[in-house]
XYZ file of C-alpha atoms in Angstrom:
323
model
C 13.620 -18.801 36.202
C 15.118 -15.701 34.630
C 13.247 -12.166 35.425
C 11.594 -11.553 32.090
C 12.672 -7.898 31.140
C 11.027 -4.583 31.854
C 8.230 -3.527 34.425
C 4.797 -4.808 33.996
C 6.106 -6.605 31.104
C 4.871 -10.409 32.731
C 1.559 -8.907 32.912
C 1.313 -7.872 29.397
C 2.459 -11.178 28.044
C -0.287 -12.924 30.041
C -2.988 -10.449 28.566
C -1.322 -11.423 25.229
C -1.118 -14.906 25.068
C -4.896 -14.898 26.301
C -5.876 -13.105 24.161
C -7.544 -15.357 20.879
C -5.822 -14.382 17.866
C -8.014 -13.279 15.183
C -8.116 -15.620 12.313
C -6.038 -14.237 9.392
C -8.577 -12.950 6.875
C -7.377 -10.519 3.834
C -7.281 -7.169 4.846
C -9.559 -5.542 2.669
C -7.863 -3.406 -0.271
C -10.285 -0.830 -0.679
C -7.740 1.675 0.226
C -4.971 0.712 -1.357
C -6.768 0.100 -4.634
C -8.195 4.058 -4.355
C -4.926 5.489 -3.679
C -3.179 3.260 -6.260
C -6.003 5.043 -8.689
C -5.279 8.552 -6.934
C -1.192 8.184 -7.760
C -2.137 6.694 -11.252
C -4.564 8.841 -12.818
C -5.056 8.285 -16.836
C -4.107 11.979 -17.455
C -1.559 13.981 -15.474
C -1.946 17.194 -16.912
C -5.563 16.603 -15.107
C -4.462 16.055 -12.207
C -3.444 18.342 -9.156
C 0.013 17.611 -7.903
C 2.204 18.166 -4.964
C 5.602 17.120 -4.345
C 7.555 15.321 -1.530
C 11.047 15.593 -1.212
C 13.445 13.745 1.007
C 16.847 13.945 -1.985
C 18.505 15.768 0.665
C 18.002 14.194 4.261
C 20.957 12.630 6.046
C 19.272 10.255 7.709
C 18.172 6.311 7.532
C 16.281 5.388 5.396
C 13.184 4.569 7.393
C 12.944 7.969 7.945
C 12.835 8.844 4.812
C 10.413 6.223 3.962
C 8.124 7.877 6.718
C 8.434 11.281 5.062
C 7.606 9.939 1.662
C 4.699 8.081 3.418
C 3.510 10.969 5.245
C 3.490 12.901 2.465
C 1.482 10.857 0.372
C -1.324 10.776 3.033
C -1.436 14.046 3.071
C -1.954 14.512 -0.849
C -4.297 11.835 -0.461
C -6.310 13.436 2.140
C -6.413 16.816 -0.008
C -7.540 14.951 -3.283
C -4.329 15.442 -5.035
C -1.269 13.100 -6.106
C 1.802 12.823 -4.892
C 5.400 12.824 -6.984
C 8.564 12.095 -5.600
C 10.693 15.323 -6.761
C 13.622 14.920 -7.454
C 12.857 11.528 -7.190
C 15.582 10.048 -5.111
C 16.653 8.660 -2.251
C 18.621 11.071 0.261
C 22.651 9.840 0.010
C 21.784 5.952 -0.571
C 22.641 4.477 -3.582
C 25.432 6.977 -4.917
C 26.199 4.333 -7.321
C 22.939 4.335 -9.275
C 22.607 8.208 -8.646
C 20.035 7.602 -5.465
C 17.305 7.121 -7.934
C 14.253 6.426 -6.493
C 13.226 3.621 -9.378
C 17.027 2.329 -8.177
C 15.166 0.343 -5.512
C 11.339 0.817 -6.065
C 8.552 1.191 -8.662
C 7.812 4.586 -9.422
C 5.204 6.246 -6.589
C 3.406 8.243 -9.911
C 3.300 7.672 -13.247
C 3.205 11.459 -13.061
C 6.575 13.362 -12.653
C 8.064 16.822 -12.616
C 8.334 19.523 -10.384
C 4.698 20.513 -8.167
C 3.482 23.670 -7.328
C 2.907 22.890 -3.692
C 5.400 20.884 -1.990
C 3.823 19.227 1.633
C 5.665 19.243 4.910
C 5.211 16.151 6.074
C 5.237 17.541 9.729
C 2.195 18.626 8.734
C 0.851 15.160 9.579
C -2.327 14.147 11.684
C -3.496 10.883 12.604
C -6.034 10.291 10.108
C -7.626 7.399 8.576
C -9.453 8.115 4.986
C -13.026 6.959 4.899
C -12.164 4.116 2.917
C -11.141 2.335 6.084
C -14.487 3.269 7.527
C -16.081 -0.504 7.406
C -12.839 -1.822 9.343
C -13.787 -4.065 11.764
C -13.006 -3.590 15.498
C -10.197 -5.126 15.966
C -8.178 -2.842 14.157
C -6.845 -0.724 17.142
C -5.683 2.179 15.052
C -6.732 2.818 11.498
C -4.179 5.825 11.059
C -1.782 2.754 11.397
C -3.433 1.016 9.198
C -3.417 3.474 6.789
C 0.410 5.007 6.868
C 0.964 0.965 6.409
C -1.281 0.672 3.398
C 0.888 3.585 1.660
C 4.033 2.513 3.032
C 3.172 -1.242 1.134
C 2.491 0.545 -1.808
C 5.725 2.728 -2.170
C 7.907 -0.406 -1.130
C 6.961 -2.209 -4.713
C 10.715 -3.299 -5.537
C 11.754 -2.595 -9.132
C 12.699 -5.651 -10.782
C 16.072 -5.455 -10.247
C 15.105 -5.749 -6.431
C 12.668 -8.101 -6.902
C 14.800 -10.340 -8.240
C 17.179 -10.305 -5.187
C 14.384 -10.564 -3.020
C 13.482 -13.360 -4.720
C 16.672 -15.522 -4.511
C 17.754 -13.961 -1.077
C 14.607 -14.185 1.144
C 12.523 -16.997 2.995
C 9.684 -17.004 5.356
C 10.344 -17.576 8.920
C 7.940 -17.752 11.810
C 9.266 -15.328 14.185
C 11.379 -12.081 12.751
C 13.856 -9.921 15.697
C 15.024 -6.840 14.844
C 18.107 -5.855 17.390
C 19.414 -2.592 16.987
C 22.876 -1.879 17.918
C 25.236 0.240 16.515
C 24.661 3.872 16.031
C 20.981 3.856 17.925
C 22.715 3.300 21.113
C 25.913 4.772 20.802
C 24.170 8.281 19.644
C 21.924 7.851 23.119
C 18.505 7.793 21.303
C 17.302 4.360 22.555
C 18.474 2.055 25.325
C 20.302 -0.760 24.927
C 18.775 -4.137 26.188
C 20.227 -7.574 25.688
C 19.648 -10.630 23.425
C 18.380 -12.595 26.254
C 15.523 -9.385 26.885
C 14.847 -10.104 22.752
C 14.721 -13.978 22.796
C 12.450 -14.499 26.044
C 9.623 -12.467 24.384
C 9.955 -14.875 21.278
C 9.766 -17.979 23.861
C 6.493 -16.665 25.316
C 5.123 -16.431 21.973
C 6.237 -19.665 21.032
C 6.293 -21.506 23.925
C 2.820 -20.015 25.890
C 2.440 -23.396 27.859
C 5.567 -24.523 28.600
C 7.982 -23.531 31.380
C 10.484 -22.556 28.246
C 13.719 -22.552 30.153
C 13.370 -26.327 30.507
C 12.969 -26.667 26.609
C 16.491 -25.259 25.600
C 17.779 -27.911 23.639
C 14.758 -29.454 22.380
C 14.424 -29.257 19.252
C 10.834 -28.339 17.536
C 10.110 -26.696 14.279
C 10.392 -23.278 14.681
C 12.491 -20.642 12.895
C 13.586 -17.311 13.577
C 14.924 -14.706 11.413
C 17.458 -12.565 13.196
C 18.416 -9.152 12.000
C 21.225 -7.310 13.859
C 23.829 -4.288 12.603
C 26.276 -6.744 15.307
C 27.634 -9.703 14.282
C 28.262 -10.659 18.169
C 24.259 -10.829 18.127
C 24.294 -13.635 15.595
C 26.693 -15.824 17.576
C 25.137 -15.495 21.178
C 22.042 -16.399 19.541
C 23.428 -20.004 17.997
C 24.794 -20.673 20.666
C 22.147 -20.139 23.481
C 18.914 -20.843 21.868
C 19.655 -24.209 19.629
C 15.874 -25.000 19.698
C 15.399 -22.615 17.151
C 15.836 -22.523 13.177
C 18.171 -19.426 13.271
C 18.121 -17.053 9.753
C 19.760 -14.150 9.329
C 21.220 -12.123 6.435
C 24.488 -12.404 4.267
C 26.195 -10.748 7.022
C 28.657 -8.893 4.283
C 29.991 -5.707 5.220
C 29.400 -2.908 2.743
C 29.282 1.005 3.055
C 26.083 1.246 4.556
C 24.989 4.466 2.553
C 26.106 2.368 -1.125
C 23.822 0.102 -3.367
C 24.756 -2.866 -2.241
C 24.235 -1.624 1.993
C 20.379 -0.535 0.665
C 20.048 -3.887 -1.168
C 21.325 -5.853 1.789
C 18.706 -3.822 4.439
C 15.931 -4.131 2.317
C 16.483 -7.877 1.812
C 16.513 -8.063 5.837
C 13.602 -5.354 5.789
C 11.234 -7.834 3.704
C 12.100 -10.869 5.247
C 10.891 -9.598 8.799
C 7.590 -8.327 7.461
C 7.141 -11.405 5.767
C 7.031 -12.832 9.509
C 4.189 -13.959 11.267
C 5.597 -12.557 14.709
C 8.284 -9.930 15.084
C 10.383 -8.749 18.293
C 11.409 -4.924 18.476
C 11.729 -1.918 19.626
C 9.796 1.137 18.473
C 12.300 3.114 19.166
C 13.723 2.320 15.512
C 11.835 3.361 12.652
C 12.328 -0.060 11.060
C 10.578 -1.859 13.526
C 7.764 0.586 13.230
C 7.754 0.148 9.606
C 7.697 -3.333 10.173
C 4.296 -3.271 12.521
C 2.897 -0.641 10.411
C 3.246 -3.022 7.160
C 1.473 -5.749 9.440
C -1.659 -3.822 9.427
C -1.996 -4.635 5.681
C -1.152 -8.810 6.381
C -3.720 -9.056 9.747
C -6.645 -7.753 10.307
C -5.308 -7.335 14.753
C -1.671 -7.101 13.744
C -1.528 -5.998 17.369
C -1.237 -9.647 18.111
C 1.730 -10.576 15.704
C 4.298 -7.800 17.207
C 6.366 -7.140 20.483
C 8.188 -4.035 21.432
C 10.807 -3.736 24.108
C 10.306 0.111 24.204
C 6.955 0.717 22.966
C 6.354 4.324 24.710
C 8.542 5.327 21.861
C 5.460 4.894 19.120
C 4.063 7.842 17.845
C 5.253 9.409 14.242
C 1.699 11.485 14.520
C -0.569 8.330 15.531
C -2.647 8.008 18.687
C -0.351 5.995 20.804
C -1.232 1.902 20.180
C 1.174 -0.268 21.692
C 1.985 -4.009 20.630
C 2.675 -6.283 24.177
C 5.924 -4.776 25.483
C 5.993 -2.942 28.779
């Protein structure tokens, strides 16, 4: 039987598959229905604004998602509203002049330039009392909360929506391997399809010895999302038990509409997931476990991460099964 990857990593996956999942009850929306309220007040020259600002950051988008997320919290926790301003995306979407509204529903129906901008490394874990009444097995509720707002700002527009709508499906296991410029720029290590794949077969194959189940065939489906095309292939070929998804595949400037369209289709198909493989050290996999907090009540339970000592953005540290 092959090593399965990373120290202590055996030991966690036993704690996790004995572990009872919590039945999936509704997250409650008292939260996101106050700061829906908060960022839609009936009269804006009422209401005290601050802006966030992320037009001119250079880097990926789920950073600049975190920002913008970050920021809200913070207006939120100071009884103010938050506008996007200018409201754009930093260097996507060139095309459609990075407009925010490009991509997403407006985060205000107020607009315009704010007297005090926030710094969003200003950020504290913090939960707002609404999430008081949680029950206990929520681990974190600053995670819970930084999901809640990150949910809200990710309403598509309708033009999104209706690509979402023709170009997604659910699956019931999403993967998230990162390739490309993560590990050639050093800031995360590198660790194979094979490391990926044998955390999904512990999830969903707890009572088997899942080596001797490659080529069965049982319904199951995965969706894979890779920046490596290699990725896709290996996968085919050495796990056939599985109902393999993944993207379009079409390559497109990254940075143009149509690279933002593509991601976000792959973005919303994993967090429409019941389990997803990861690693933390990509924000898109923390956006991804952060956005389960608002699906499961112990979305601790639905996510794995390779290199979970990478989680933080602010939070008390709360690890998924990993290492």
């Amino acid at each position: 039987e092959l090593a399965f990857p990373a120290d202590g990593a055996v030991a966690r996956a036993n704690h996790f598959l004995a572990t009872p999942m919590s039945p999936v009850v509704t997250p409650p929306t008292k939260f996101y229905d106050a700061l829906f309220a908060r960022q839609n007040p009936a009269d804006c020259s009422k209401a005290e604004l601050v802006s966030c600002d992320v037009s001119s950051s250079f880097l990926g988008f789920g950073y600049q998602l975190h920002q913008i997320a970050k920021c809200v919290l913070i207006a939120y926790k100071l009884g103010k509203t938050a506008v996007l301003h200018p409201a754009r995306l930093g260097k996507y979407g060139p095309e459609c002049n990075s407009e925010w509204t490009c991509f997403f529903q407006p985060i205000s129906t107020c607009s315009g330039p704010a007297p005090h901008p926030v710094h969003p490394g200003e950020f504290k874990d913090w939960a707002p009392p609404e999430l008081d009444d949680l029950p206990s097995t929520v681990r974190n509720k600053g995670i819970f909360a930084i999901g809640t707002v990150e949910k809200y700002l990710m309403r598509p527009s309708t033009r999104l929506q209706a690509r979402l709508d023709a170009n997604t499906k659910k699956t019931d296991f999403g993967v998230h391997i990162r390739r490309t410029d993560k590990i050639t720029s050093q800031e995360a290590w590198s660790h194979s399809v094979e490391q990926y794949m044998q955390a999904v077969d512990r999830i969903a194959m707890p009572h088997w010895n899942f080596h001797s189940a490659y080529g069965r065939s049982f319904s199951k489906s995965a969706y894979i999302a890779s920046d490596d095309a290699d990725v896709l292939n290996e996968v085919k070929k050495r796990y056939p038990q599985y109902e393999i998804v993944h993207g379009s595949g079409a390559q497109v400037e990254r940075y143009s509409r149509e690279g933002l369209d593509l991601f976000l289709e792959e973005l919303f198909t994993l967090i429409k997931t019941d389990y997803f493989v990861g690693t933390f050290s990509s924000q898109v996999s923390r956006i991804v476990y952060e956005i389960f907090h608002t699906k499961y009540l112990d979305a601790h339970n639905h996510a794995w991460s390779l290199d979970d000592p990478w989680y933080g953005d602010g939070y008390s540290l709360d690890f998924p099964p990993g290492k």
